Structure formats: structure tokens, C-alpha cells
CSV table of C-alpha atoms in Angstrom, one decimal:
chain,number,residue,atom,x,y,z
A,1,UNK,CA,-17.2,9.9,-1.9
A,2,UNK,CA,-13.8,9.3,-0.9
A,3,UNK,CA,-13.7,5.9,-1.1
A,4,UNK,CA,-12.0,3.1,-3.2
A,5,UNK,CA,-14.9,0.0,-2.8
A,6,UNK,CA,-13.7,-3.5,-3.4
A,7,UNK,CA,-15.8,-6.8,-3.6
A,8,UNK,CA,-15.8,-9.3,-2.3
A,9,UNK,CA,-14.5,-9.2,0.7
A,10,UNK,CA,-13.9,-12.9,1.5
A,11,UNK,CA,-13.0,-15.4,-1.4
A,12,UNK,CA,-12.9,-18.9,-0.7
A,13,UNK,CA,-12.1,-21.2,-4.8
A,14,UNK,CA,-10.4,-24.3,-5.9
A,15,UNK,CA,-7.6,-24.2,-7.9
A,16,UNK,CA,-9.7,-25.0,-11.1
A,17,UNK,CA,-12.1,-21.9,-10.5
A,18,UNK,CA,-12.3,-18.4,-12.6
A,19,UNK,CA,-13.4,-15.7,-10.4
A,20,UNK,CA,-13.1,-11.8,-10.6
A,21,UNK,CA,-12.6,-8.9,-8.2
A,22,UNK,CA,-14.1,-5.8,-8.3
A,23,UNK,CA,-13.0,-2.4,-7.5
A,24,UNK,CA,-14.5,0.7,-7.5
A,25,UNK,CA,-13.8,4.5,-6.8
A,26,UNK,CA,-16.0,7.5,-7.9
A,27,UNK,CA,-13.5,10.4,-6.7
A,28,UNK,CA,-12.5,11.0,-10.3
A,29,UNK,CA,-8.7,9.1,-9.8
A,30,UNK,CA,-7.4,8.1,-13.2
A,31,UNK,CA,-5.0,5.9,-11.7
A,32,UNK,CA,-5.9,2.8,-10.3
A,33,UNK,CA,-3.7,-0.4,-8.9
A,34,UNK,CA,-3.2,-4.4,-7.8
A,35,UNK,CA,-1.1,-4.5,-5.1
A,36,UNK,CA,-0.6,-8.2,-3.6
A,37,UNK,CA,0.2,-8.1,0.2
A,38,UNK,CA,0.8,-11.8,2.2
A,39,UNK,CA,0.7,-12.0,5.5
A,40,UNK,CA,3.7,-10.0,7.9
A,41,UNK,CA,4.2,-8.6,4.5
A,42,UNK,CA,4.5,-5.1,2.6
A,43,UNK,CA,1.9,-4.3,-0.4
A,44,UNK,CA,3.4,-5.7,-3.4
A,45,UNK,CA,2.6,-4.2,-6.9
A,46,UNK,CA,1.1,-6.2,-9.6
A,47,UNK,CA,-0.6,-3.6,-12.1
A,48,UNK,CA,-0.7,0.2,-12.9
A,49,UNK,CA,-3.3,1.4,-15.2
A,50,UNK,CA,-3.6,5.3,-15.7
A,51,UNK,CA,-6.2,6.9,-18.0
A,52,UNK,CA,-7.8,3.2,-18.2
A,53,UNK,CA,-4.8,2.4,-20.1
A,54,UNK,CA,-2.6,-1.0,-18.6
A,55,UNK,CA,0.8,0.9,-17.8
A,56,UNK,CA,2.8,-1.6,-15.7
A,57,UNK,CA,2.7,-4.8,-15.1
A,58,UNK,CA,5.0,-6.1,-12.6
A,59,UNK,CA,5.6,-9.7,-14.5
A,60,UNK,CA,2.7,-11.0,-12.6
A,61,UNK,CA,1.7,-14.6,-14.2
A,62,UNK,CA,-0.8,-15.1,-16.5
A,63,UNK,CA,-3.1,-16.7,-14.7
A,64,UNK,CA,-3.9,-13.0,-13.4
A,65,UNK,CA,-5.5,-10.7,-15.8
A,66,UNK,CA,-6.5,-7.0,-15.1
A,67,UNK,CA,-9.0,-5.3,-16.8
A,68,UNK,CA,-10.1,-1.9,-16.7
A,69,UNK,CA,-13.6,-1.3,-18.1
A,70,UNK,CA,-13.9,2.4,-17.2
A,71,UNK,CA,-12.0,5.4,-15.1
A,72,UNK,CA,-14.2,4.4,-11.7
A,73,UNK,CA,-13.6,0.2,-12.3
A,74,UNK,CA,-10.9,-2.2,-12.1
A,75,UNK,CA,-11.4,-5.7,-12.1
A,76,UNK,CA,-8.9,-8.8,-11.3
A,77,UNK,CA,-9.7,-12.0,-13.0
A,78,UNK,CA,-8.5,-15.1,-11.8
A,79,UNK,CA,-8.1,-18.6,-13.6
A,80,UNK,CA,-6.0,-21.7,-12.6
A,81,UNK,CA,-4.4,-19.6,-9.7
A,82,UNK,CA,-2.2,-22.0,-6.9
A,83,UNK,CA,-2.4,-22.3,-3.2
A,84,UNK,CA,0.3,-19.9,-2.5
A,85,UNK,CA,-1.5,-17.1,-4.6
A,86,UNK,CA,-3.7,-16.5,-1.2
A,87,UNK,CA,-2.9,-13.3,0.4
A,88,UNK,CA,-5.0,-10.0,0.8
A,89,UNK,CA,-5.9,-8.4,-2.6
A,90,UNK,CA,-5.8,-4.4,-2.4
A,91,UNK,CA,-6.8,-2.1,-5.2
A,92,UNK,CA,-5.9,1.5,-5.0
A,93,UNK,CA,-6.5,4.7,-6.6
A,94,UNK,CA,-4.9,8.1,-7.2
A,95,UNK,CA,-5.7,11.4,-8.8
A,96,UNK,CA,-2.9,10.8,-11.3
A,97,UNK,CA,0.2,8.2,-11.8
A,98,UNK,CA,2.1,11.1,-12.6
A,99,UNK,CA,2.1,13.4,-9.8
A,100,UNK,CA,3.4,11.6,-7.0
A,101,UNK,CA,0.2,11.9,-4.5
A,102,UNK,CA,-0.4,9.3,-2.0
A,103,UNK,CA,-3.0,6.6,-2.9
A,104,UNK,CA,-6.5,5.5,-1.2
A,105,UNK,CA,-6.9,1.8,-0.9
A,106,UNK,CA,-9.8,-0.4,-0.4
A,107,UNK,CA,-10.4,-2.5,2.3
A,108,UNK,CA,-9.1,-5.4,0.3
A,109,UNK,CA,-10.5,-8.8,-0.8
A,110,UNK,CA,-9.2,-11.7,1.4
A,111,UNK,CA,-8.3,-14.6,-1.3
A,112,UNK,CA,-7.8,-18.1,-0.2
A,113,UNK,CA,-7.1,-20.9,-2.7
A,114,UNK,CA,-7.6,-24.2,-1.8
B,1,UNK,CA,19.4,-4.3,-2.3
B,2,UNK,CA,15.5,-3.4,-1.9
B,3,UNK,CA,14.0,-0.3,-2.7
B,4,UNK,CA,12.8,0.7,0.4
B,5,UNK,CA,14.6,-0.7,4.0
B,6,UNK,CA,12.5,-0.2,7.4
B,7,UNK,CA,13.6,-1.7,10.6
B,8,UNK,CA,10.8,-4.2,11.2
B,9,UNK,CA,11.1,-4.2,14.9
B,10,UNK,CA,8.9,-4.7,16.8
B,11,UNK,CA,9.0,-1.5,19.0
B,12,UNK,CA,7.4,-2.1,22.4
B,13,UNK,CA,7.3,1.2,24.1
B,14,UNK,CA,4.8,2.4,27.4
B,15,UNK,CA,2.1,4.8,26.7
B,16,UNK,CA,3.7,8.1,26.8
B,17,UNK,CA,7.0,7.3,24.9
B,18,UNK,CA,8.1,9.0,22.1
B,19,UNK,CA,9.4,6.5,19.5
B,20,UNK,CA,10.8,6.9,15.9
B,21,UNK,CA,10.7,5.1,12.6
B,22,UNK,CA,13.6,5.9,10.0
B,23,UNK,CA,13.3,4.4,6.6
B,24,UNK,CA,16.3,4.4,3.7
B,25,UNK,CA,15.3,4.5,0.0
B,26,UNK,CA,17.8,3.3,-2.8
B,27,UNK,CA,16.1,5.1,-6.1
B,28,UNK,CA,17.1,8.8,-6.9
B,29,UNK,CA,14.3,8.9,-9.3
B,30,UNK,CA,11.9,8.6,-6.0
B,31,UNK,CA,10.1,11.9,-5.6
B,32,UNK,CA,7.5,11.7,-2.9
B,33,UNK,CA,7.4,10.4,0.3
B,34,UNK,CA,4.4,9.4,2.5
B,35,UNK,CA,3.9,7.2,5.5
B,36,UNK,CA,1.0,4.5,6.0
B,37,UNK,CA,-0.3,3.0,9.3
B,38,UNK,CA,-1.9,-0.5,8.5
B,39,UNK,CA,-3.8,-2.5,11.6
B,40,UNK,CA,-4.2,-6.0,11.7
B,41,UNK,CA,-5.8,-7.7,8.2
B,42,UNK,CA,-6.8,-3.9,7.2
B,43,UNK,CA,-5.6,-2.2,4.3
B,44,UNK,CA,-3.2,0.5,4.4
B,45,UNK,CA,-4.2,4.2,5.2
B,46,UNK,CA,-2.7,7.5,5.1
B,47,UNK,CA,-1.2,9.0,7.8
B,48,UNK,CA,1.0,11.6,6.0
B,49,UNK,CA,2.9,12.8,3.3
B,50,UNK,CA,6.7,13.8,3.8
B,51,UNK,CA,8.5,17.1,2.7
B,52,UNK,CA,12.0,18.1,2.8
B,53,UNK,CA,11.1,20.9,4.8
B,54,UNK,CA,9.6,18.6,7.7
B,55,UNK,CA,6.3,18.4,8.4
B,56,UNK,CA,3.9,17.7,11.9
B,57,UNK,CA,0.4,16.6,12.3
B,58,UNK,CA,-0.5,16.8,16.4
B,59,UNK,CA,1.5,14.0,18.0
B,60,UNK,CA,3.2,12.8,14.5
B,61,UNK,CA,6.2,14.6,12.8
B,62,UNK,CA,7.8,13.3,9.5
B,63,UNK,CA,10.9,14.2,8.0
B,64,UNK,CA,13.1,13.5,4.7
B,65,UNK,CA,16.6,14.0,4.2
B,66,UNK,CA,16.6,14.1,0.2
B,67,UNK,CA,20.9,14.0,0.6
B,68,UNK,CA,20.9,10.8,2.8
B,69,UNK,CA,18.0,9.3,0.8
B,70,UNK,CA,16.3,8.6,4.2
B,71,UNK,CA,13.0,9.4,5.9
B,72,UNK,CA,11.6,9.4,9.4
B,73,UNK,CA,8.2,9.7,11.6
B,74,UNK,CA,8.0,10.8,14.9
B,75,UNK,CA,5.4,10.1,17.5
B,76,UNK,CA,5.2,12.0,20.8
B,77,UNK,CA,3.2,10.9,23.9
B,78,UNK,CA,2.5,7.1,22.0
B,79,UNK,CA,-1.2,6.3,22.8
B,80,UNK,CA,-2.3,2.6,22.9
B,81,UNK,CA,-4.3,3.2,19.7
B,82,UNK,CA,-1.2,3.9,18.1
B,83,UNK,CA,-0.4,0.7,18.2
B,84,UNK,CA,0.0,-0.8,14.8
B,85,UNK,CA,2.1,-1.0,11.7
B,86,UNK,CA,4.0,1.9,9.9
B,87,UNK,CA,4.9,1.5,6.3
B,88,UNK,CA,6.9,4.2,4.7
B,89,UNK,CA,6.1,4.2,1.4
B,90,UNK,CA,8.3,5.7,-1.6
B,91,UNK,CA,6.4,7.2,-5.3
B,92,UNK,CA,10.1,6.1,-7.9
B,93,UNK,CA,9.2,7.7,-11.4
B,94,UNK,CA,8.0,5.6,-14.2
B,95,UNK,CA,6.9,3.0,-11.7
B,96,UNK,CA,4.5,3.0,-8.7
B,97,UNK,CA,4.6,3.8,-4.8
B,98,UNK,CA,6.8,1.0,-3.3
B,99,UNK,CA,6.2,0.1,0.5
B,100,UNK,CA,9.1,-0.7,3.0
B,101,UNK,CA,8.3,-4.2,4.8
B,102,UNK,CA,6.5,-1.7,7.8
B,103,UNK,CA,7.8,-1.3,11.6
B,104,UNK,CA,5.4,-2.9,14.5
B,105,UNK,CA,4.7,-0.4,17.1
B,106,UNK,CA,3.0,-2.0,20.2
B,107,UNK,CA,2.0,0.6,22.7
B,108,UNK,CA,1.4,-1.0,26.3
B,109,UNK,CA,0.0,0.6,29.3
């Protein structure tokens, strides 16, 4: 399995909503990342966590919180988030933070808050 | 001054052009190199890593000039399905990989 699986794919909530995104990888990467990308736009990062352990975060607002329940997971919760937090959500993975590799990234989750 | 600088473009070239991408990177403490290909409302994916000494896959050679801080991808004989946007990419110690803002390619027949 060489992928990095996120859900969902489409996210439609109101400005008062909590709602989580998933990501998943089973190729045994023990780094996994946010990255926030708008539109005409590079990937921006938000969070690093290596070994399941939160290593960077990129002074994203609170209203973000990562979690990291195991090496294959990553999950984005979002609370109280603001119109111009819609963009394309990527999560990514790599065999280790330290070593420089390139990354694999899911095929995003499309967040739109209205 | 950002990171990572890419010429955004766009480059409009004819099937059959060769066409190159340079990219400039401010950090010393950068130590690998890679450029992405990203299509329209996809998510970034590999195309290659760059090496000092130079590196080719088929139509696509990459280059880094560690001196200059600077980094480059070739593409020979452009194909429509090239057609899409490149993103260098830079891994900087103690942080993360860092994209440039990408170049638009647009291959027409």
C-alpha cells in the first residue's frame, strides 16, 4: 500500500460546526503533515508530527487542532473555523522527518465554510 | 524574502518544445531538493528528487547548483499531458518541505 487515504473528500459546514478530517497511511511513515493549500496557491504547512509526537506547528489558530492517535492516523479537528479557512486540506506522509525524503500526499479534503 | 522563488509563468509552449523551470531557495540549512507536478484541484505528486550531480528520468532532467542555491527541471519533446503545474519543493532542517508558488506549463498542439 503506497498510499496516504484522506476523508472526506468534500466538506461543506457552517461556521458554528466541529468536524474532523481523517488521514490515513499504512506504508509504515512516522512522519505525517497538514499542509493548507488555497486556490493558485503553493501547499502551506500547518503541522509536523514525527513518531506521533506534535513537532511543529506553524502558528496555525486554535480553532485547528491536530491529533495523532497512532503512526498510520492523523486527524484535523475543526471548531468555529471562518469563511476564508476554505481551501484544499492535504495530509502527507514520510518515512522519517529527519531524512529529507520526498513526501506522498493524499488526494486532499476540499473544505468549504459557509 | 520567501523561502522558495519560482517564476509562476505561465509557459505556453507547442508540443515538442523543450522548456525549463529554475527555482532559487534562500535557506542554507535546505538539504534535499525534489520537484512536484500538481493538476488541476489534485494534490501534489512526485515527479523527482534533485541531486547535485544532476539527475534524468526519460523526457525530465533536474538539476541543483548547491553554490547558487538554485534548482532546475528540464523537459524535452513537451507532451500535452505534461501540461500542468511544477512546484519545486525544498526539505530546510528542523522544519518541513517548503513548496515554491509552482510554474504553469500549458502544452498546446
Amino acid at each position: 500500500d503506497t498510499e496516504v487515504t484522506q476523508t472526506p473528500k468534500h466538506l461543506v459546514m457552517g461556521m458554528t460546526n466541529k468536524k474532523s478530517l481523517k488521514c490515513e497511511q499504512h506504508m509504515g511513515h512516522r512522519a505525517m503533515y497538514w499542509y493548507k493549500q488555497k486556490a493558485k496557491k503553493p501547499p502551506e504547512l500547518m503541522f509536523v508530527y514525527s513518531y506521533e509526537k506534535l513537532s511543529i506547528n506553524e502558528s496555525v489558530p486554535s480553532r485547528f487542532s491536530p491529533e495523532c492517535p497512532n503512526s498510520s492516523l492523523l486527524n484535523l479537528h475543526l471548531h468555529a473555523l471562518q469563511p476564508e479557512d476554505s481551501a484544499l486540506y492535504l495530509c502527507a506522509s514520510s518515512q522519517d522527518r529527519g531524512q529529507g525524503g520526498g513526501y506522498t500526499f493524499g488526494s486532499g479534503t476540499r473544505l468549504t465554510v459557509v | 524574502r520567501k523561502e522558495v522563488e519560482q517564476d509562476p509563468g505561465p509557459f505556453n509552449v507547442p508540443e515538442g518544445a523543450t522548456v525549463a523551470f529554475n527555482c532559487t531557495y534562500s535557506n542554507s540549512a535546505s538539504q534535499s531538493f525534489f520537484w512536484y507536478r500538481q493538476d488541476c484541484r489534485k494534490e501534489p505528486k512526485l515527479l523527482m528528487s534533485v541531486y547535485s550531480s544532476g539527475n534524468e528520468d526519460g523526457r525530465f532532467t533536474a538539476q541543483l547548483n548547491r553554490a547558487s542555491q538554485y534548482i532546475s527541471l528540464l523537459i524535452r519533446d513537451s507532451k500535452l499531458s505534461d501540461s500542468a503545474t511544477y512546484l519545486c519543493a525544498v526539505n530546510i532542517i528542523g522544519t518541513a518541505l517548503i513548496f515554491g508558488k509552482g510554474t504553469t506549463l500549458s502544452v498546446s498542439s
